Each structure stands twice: as C-alpha cells, then as structure tokens.
C-alpha positions as a printed Julia matrix, in Angstrom:
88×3 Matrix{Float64}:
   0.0    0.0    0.0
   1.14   3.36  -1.27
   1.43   6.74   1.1
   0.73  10.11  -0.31
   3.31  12.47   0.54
   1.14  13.36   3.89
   1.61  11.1    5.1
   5.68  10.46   4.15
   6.34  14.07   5.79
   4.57  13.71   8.92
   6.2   10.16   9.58
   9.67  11.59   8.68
   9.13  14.71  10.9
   7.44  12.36  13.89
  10.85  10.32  13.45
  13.4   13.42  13.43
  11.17  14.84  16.21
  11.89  11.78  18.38
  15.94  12.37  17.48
  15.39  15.73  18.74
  13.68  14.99  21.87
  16.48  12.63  22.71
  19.8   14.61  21.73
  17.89  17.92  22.75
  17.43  16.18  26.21
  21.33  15.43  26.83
  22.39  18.85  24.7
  20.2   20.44  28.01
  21.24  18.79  30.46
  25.36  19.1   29.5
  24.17  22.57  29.22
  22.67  23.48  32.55
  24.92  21.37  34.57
  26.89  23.95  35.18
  23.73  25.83  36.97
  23.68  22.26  39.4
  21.94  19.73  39.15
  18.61  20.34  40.21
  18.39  23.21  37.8
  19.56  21.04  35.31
  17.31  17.87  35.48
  14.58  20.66  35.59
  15.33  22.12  32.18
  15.65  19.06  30.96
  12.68  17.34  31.97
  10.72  20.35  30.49
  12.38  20.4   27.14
  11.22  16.61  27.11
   7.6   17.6   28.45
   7.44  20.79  25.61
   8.49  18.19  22.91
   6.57  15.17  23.76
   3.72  17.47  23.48
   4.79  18.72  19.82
   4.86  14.88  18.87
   1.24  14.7   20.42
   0.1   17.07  17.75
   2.39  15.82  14.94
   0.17  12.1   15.99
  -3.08  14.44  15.98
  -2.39  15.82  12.52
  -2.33  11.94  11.35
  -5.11  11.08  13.01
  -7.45  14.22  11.77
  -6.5   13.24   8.18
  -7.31   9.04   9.16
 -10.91  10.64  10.46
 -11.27  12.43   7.4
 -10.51   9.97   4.97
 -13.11   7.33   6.75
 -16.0    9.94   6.95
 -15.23  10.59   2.64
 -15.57   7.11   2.61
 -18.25   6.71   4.73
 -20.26   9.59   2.93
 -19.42   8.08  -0.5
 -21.18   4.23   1.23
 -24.28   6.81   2.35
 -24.49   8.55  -1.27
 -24.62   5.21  -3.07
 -27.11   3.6   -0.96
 -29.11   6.53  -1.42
 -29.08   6.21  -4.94
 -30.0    2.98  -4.76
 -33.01   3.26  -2.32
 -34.13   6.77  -3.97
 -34.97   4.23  -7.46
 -36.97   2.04  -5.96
C-alpha cells in the first residue's frame, strides 16, 4: 500500500522529532549542569515535556487526516445507498 506524501512528511518529521527529543534532552542537560543539578534535570525534563507534546500534535495531525478519509468514505457508502433506495 502506497502513502501520499502526507503522510511520508509527517512520519519523517514524527521520526526526526523523536531524534530531537532525545539529543535535545542530553544537549540540556550538559548545558545546565553547570547551573547544578537540580536546575539542570529541571530544564531538561521540560524540554522533554514541551516536545513530547509537539509529537502529540504531529500524531493528531495523522489522526485528523485518518478521520477524514473514513468519513469521505463513509459519505461516499451513504451517497450510493441513497441512490440505490431513492430508485426504488
């Protein structure tokens, strides 16, 4: 089965954005180490909160276009039955 290029970009960018999350994590810790530690592990953890939440609406922008391409598919099913029942 074939992809359209929707759905190519938003599974690259889901994959880089999971790269990111992880070297973005260590780049911010190494960075704000030198603040201590508790400063640090801060940062980091929300870099990893802010990011895992860009992912969730990378996923969302799949899902929309999943819901939208069942209810075309579902509204094409509902046209042809009505076809067929408005002839009889």
């Amino acid at each position: 089965m074939q992809k359209d290029i929707y759905y190519r970009i938003i599974s690259f960018l889901l994959g880089a954005s999971w790269a990111v999350v992880l070297f973005g994590a260590l780049f911010t810790l190494k960075t704000f180490l030198s603040f201590g530690i508790a400063f640090a592990l801060f940062a980091t953890l929300l870099f990893i909160i802010i990011s895992l939440f860009l992912i969730l609406m990378l996923d969302a922008f799949e899902v929309n276009k999943q819901r939208l391409y069942e209810a075309k598919k579902q509204t094409k099913l509902l046209e042809e039955i009505y076809q067929i029942e408005s002839k009889s």
